[in-house]
C-alpha cells in the first residue's frame, strides 16, 4: 500500500492545537507517538481494516483501537443495532434487558465466569477485581508481573507495561509508597520467583494477577507450564488466580486464554472486545466470590454508566459476529501469515528479530533473543522499532506506536492486506 504524497499538514495543525488543550495533546499517553517519534496521525474515520487520517491518507490498521475493532471498524451490523438502541435513549441508570443478554453471553463463553459485573473500562475492572481479591481472602498483598499492565490504578503502577514502559517512566509520582508496598512483582514466566514470594509472605498474599498472554510488554506468550504452575501454586496457598483478559478476552479464543490453554482462574477481567468500541469493562468469576459484590454482598463498587444499553448492544453484536463458525481459524490464519512474513523479510534484510502470534494478537521484537519476560523485551532495539514504525506509516500501514505493545488483526483484514503489509515491510526494512 503506497500513498502518493504523504503529507500530514492537517494532522500537525490539529495536534499542535491539541497540545495546548490536553496534556501531551492526547487522552491516553501511548497515542502521542513519544517512543516512536514523529507526528501522531489524527484520524478522520475508520472502516473495516482501514483508517483515513485528516489529510486523507489511508492505512491498514493493526491497532484496531487497541483491541475492540476485532470484527473490523464500524461494522454495519454493529452500527445498525446501535442506531436502533439509540432511539430508545443512551443511558438509563437502571436495569435493562440488554445487560442480561450480554451477561449471559459472557458467562456462557468464559470458563471461570459464573457471575459478572459490568464497568466502563479495563482499569475499572482491574481496580474492582483487586478490591474483591482482598475482600474475599482478607489479605492485602498481590503478585503482579514485570511488564504487565492492568490499567492505571495506583496498586498496579509497579513495573507496569504499556504506556508506562513505552515512556520509560519510573513508578508514577502521586502513588504513595504505602499503596504499592503490598504489590509484589516477579519476572513473567518465572514460577520459582512466585513460589519464593509466597514463602516469604506466608498467608499474606490475596492472589496473583497477570496477563495470561502478555500484550503490554510487547507480545510475550506464557512458557509451557507457566499458567498451569500458577494454578497449582495459588491453590496450594489458598490464594486467588486472576487472569486479566482485557486484551486477550474473546481475541485469543472466544473463551479467552483460559479456554485455549485449559487453565481456569478464579476471577477474570474483560474489556475492549466486549464493548465493541464503546466503553465497557467487566469482572467476573465464581458465584461464591462474586456474591461478595454490593449490593449482594459488602464489597462496594458502582458506576453511573455501567451496563448502559448502547455499550451492551455494541458488545452483544460484536460477540454474535465472533460466534460465526471459522472466525478464530481465520484470525489465526491471516495473523500467522502476517507475522511469518514480517519475520521473514526482516531476517532477509539482515535484522535480528523474534516474534509470533496467537490468534489475532501478534508482536515482533528487534532482538536476537527470544523474549520470555520484560527484561528480555527491554533489550530490544526500540530505536530501530521507531524507524520501522515511521517507515510503515509512510507506506500506509498503521502499527502500534510502541515496541511495548501488541498488534491486532480483525475479521476485516484480507489476505491482500496482509501481502501488501509484508511487501511494505520488505521495502522499509531495507532502510531501517
Ligand atoms: C491487559 C490490560 N488490562 C487493563 C487495561 C486497561 O484498560 P483501559 O482502562 O485502558 O480500558 C489494558 C489496556 N491496554 C492498553 C493498550 N496496551 C490500552 C491503550 C491505552 O492505554 O491507550 C490492558 O491491555
PDB file of C-alpha atoms in Angstrom, residues 54-192:
ATOM      1  CA  UNK A  54      -7.405  14.127   8.308  1.00  0.00           C
ATOM      2  CA  UNK A  55      -5.032  14.525   5.358  1.00  0.00           C
ATOM      3  CA  UNK A  56      -6.911  11.701   3.651  1.00  0.00           C
ATOM      4  CA  UNK A  57      -4.029   9.224   3.846  1.00  0.00           C
ATOM      5  CA  UNK A  58      -5.307   5.642   4.062  1.00  0.00           C
ATOM      6  CA  UNK A  59      -3.732   2.991   6.315  1.00  0.00           C
ATOM      7  CA  UNK A  60      -4.151  -0.690   7.028  1.00  0.00           C
ATOM      8  CA  UNK A  61      -4.815  -0.712  10.788  1.00  0.00           C
ATOM      9  CA  UNK A  62      -3.059  -3.174  13.130  1.00  0.00           C
ATOM     10  CA  UNK A  63      -4.112  -1.422  16.352  1.00  0.00           C
ATOM     11  CA  UNK A  64      -7.896  -1.614  15.961  1.00  0.00           C
ATOM     12  CA  UNK A  65      -8.449   0.888  18.776  1.00  0.00           C
ATOM     13  CA  UNK A  66      -6.180  -1.392  20.926  1.00  0.00           C
ATOM     14  CA  UNK A  67      -8.383  -4.444  20.502  1.00  0.00           C
ATOM     15  CA  UNK A  68     -12.105  -3.589  20.296  1.00  0.00           C
ATOM     16  CA  UNK A  69     -12.260  -3.497  16.476  1.00  0.00           C
ATOM     17  CA  UNK A  70     -11.832  -7.269  16.148  1.00  0.00           C
ATOM     18  CA  UNK A  71     -14.713  -7.555  13.662  1.00  0.00           C
ATOM     19  CA  UNK A  72     -13.438  -4.561  11.706  1.00  0.00           C
ATOM     20  CA  UNK A  73     -14.142  -0.914  12.458  1.00  0.00           C
ATOM     21  CA  UNK A  74     -17.686   0.470  12.104  1.00  0.00           C
ATOM     22  CA  UNK A  75     -19.172  -2.922  11.303  1.00  0.00           C
ATOM     23  CA  UNK A  76     -22.552  -2.290   9.607  1.00  0.00           C
ATOM     24  CA  UNK A  77     -24.387  -4.796  11.820  1.00  0.00           C
ATOM     25  CA  UNK A  78     -22.980  -3.174  14.974  1.00  0.00           C
ATOM     26  CA  UNK A  79     -23.814   0.339  13.761  1.00  0.00           C
ATOM     27  CA  UNK A  80     -27.374  -0.510  12.729  1.00  0.00           C
ATOM     28  CA  UNK A  81     -28.034  -2.235  16.048  1.00  0.00           C
ATOM     29  CA  UNK A  82     -26.692   0.826  17.856  1.00  0.00           C
ATOM     30  CA  UNK A  83     -28.915   3.148  15.817  1.00  0.00           C
ATOM     31  CA  UNK A  84     -31.952   1.110  16.895  1.00  0.00           C
ATOM     32  CA  UNK A  85     -30.961   1.228  20.566  1.00  0.00           C
ATOM     33  CA  UNK A  86     -30.177   4.948  20.313  1.00  0.00           C
ATOM     34  CA  UNK A  87     -33.826   5.643  19.510  1.00  0.00           C
ATOM     35  CA  UNK A  88     -34.685   4.346  22.981  1.00  0.00           C
ATOM     36  CA  UNK A  89     -32.133   6.517  24.769  1.00  0.00           C
ATOM     37  CA  UNK A  90     -28.430   6.287  25.585  1.00  0.00           C
ATOM     38  CA  UNK A  91     -28.300   5.606  29.315  1.00  0.00           C
ATOM     39  CA  UNK A  92     -30.866   4.550  31.895  1.00  0.00           C
ATOM     40  CA  UNK A  93     -29.056   4.254  35.214  1.00  0.00           C
ATOM     41  CA  UNK A  94     -31.464   1.412  35.858  1.00  0.00           C
ATOM     42  CA  UNK A  95     -31.716  -2.298  34.970  1.00  0.00           C
ATOM     43  CA  UNK A  96     -32.264  -3.069  31.305  1.00  0.00           C
ATOM     44  CA  UNK A  97     -32.711  -6.343  29.408  1.00  0.00           C
ATOM     45  CA  UNK A  98     -29.568  -5.864  27.334  1.00  0.00           C
ATOM     46  CA  UNK A  99     -27.420  -6.232  30.465  1.00  0.00           C
ATOM     47  CA  UNK A 100     -28.876  -9.731  30.967  1.00  0.00           C
ATOM     48  CA  UNK A 101     -28.196 -10.592  27.330  1.00  0.00           C
ATOM     49  CA  UNK A 102     -24.517  -9.630  27.369  1.00  0.00           C
ATOM     50  CA  UNK A 103     -24.029 -11.130  30.841  1.00  0.00           C
ATOM     51  CA  UNK A 104     -25.418 -14.468  29.647  1.00  0.00           C
ATOM     52  CA  UNK A 105     -23.112 -14.404  26.613  1.00  0.00           C
ATOM     53  CA  UNK A 106     -20.041 -13.685  28.756  1.00  0.00           C
ATOM     54  CA  UNK A 107     -20.959 -16.360  31.336  1.00  0.00           C
ATOM     55  CA  UNK A 108     -21.602 -18.855  28.551  1.00  0.00           C
ATOM     56  CA  UNK A 109     -18.267 -18.089  26.881  1.00  0.00           C
ATOM     57  CA  UNK A 110     -15.685 -17.690  29.666  1.00  0.00           C
ATOM     58  CA  UNK A 111     -14.895 -20.853  31.670  1.00  0.00           C
ATOM     59  CA  UNK A 112     -14.197 -19.099  35.005  1.00  0.00           C
ATOM     60  CA  UNK A 113     -17.191 -16.748  34.920  1.00  0.00           C
ATOM     61  CA  UNK A 114     -20.380 -17.839  36.704  1.00  0.00           C
ATOM     62  CA  UNK A 115     -21.408 -14.245  37.526  1.00  0.00           C
ATOM     63  CA  UNK A 116     -20.251 -10.929  36.057  1.00  0.00           C
ATOM     64  CA  UNK A 117     -20.312  -7.196  36.820  1.00  0.00           C
ATOM     65  CA  UNK A 118     -20.010  -4.641  34.001  1.00  0.00           C
ATOM     66  CA  UNK A 119     -17.992  -1.449  34.442  1.00  0.00           C
ATOM     67  CA  UNK A 120     -16.699   1.174  31.999  1.00  0.00           C
ATOM     68  CA  UNK A 121     -13.058   0.352  31.338  1.00  0.00           C
ATOM     69  CA  UNK A 122     -10.399  -2.278  31.838  1.00  0.00           C
ATOM     70  CA  UNK A 123      -8.861  -0.117  34.537  1.00  0.00           C
ATOM     71  CA  UNK A 124     -12.142  -0.086  36.438  1.00  0.00           C
ATOM     72  CA  UNK A 125     -12.436  -3.848  36.030  1.00  0.00           C
ATOM     73  CA  UNK A 126      -8.940  -4.395  37.438  1.00  0.00           C
ATOM     74  CA  UNK A 127      -9.422  -1.933  40.309  1.00  0.00           C
ATOM     75  CA  UNK A 128     -12.639  -3.724  41.243  1.00  0.00           C
ATOM     76  CA  UNK A 129     -11.202  -7.219  40.971  1.00  0.00           C
ATOM     77  CA  UNK A 130      -8.287  -6.168  43.183  1.00  0.00           C
ATOM     78  CA  UNK A 131     -10.685  -4.993  45.884  1.00  0.00           C
ATOM     79  CA  UNK A 132     -12.627  -8.244  45.531  1.00  0.00           C
ATOM     80  CA  UNK A 133      -9.448 -10.346  45.834  1.00  0.00           C
ATOM     81  CA  UNK A 134      -8.703  -8.631  49.113  1.00  0.00           C
ATOM     82  CA  UNK A 135     -12.285  -8.654  50.397  1.00  0.00           C
ATOM     83  CA  UNK A 136     -12.648 -12.381  49.721  1.00  0.00           C
ATOM     84  CA  UNK A 137      -9.276 -13.523  51.135  1.00  0.00           C
ATOM     85  CA  UNK A 138      -8.943 -10.768  53.765  1.00  0.00           C
ATOM     86  CA  UNK A 139      -5.304 -10.468  52.662  1.00  0.00           C
ATOM     87  CA  UNK A 140      -3.754  -7.327  51.191  1.00  0.00           C
ATOM     88  CA  UNK A 141      -0.723  -8.355  49.158  1.00  0.00           C
ATOM     89  CA  UNK A 142      -0.907  -9.205  45.457  1.00  0.00           C
ATOM     90  CA  UNK A 143       1.610 -10.521  42.973  1.00  0.00           C
ATOM     91  CA  UNK A 144       1.820  -8.963  39.517  1.00  0.00           C
ATOM     92  CA  UNK A 145       4.462  -9.490  36.841  1.00  0.00           C
ATOM     93  CA  UNK A 146       7.041  -7.062  35.478  1.00  0.00           C
ATOM     94  CA  UNK A 147       5.862  -5.636  32.191  1.00  0.00           C
ATOM     95  CA  UNK A 148       2.209  -6.493  32.719  1.00  0.00           C
ATOM     96  CA  UNK A 149      -0.292  -3.646  32.648  1.00  0.00           C
ATOM     97  CA  UNK A 150      -3.606  -3.772  34.477  1.00  0.00           C
ATOM     98  CA  UNK A 151      -4.810  -0.218  33.915  1.00  0.00           C
ATOM     99  CA  UNK A 152      -3.657   2.843  35.765  1.00  0.00           C
ATOM    100  CA  UNK A 153      -4.854   2.038  39.305  1.00  0.00           C
ATOM    101  CA  UNK A 154      -2.275   3.014  41.944  1.00  0.00           C
ATOM    102  CA  UNK A 155      -1.629  -0.546  43.084  1.00  0.00           C
ATOM    103  CA  UNK A 156      -0.764  -1.681  39.593  1.00  0.00           C
ATOM    104  CA  UNK A 157       1.681   1.070  38.667  1.00  0.00           C
ATOM    105  CA  UNK A 158       4.669  -1.002  39.695  1.00  0.00           C
ATOM    106  CA  UNK A 159       6.918  -2.295  36.898  1.00  0.00           C
ATOM    107  CA  UNK A 160       3.934  -1.766  34.608  1.00  0.00           C
ATOM    108  CA  UNK A 161       3.931  -2.267  30.862  1.00  0.00           C
ATOM    109  CA  UNK A 162       2.136  -0.462  28.028  1.00  0.00           C
ATOM    110  CA  UNK A 163       2.373   3.311  28.231  1.00  0.00           C
ATOM    111  CA  UNK A 164       4.414   3.179  31.448  1.00  0.00           C
ATOM    112  CA  UNK A 165       7.040   1.051  29.723  1.00  0.00           C
ATOM    113  CA  UNK A 166       6.705   3.000  26.477  1.00  0.00           C
ATOM    114  CA  UNK A 167       7.540   6.252  28.214  1.00  0.00           C
ATOM    115  CA  UNK A 168      10.203   4.538  30.338  1.00  0.00           C
ATOM    116  CA  UNK A 169       8.561   6.021  33.397  1.00  0.00           C
ATOM    117  CA  UNK A 170       9.717   5.049  36.865  1.00  0.00           C
ATOM    118  CA  UNK A 171       6.730   4.133  39.000  1.00  0.00           C
ATOM    119  CA  UNK A 172       4.381   7.081  38.689  1.00  0.00           C
ATOM    120  CA  UNK A 173       4.562  10.081  41.017  1.00  0.00           C
ATOM    121  CA  UNK A 174       1.398  10.567  43.047  1.00  0.00           C
ATOM    122  CA  UNK A 175       1.327   6.909  44.075  1.00  0.00           C
ATOM    123  CA  UNK A 176       2.105   6.711  47.789  1.00  0.00           C
ATOM    124  CA  UNK A 177       4.703   4.108  48.804  1.00  0.00           C
ATOM    125  CA  UNK A 178       2.325   2.612  51.335  1.00  0.00           C
ATOM    126  CA  UNK A 179      -0.050   1.815  48.482  1.00  0.00           C
ATOM    127  CA  UNK A 180       2.433  -0.076  46.361  1.00  0.00           C
ATOM    128  CA  UNK A 181       4.193  -1.725  49.308  1.00  0.00           C
ATOM    129  CA  UNK A 182       1.621  -4.521  49.035  1.00  0.00           C
ATOM    130  CA  UNK A 183       2.304  -5.037  45.336  1.00  0.00           C
ATOM    131  CA  UNK A 184       4.884  -7.791  44.889  1.00  0.00           C
ATOM    132  CA  UNK A 185       6.410  -8.368  41.460  1.00  0.00           C
ATOM    133  CA  UNK A 186       8.068 -11.289  39.730  1.00  0.00           C
ATOM    134  CA  UNK A 187       9.521 -11.779  36.260  1.00  0.00           C
ATOM    135  CA  UNK A 188       6.963 -13.211  33.808  1.00  0.00           C
ATOM    136  CA  UNK A 189       7.346 -16.948  33.158  1.00  0.00           C
ATOM    137  CA  UNK A 190       9.289 -17.401  36.439  1.00  0.00           C
ATOM    138  CA  UNK A 191       7.451 -19.879  38.674  1.00  0.00           C
ATOM    139  CA  UNK A 192      10.354 -20.139  41.146  1.00  0.00           C
TER     140      UNK A 192
END
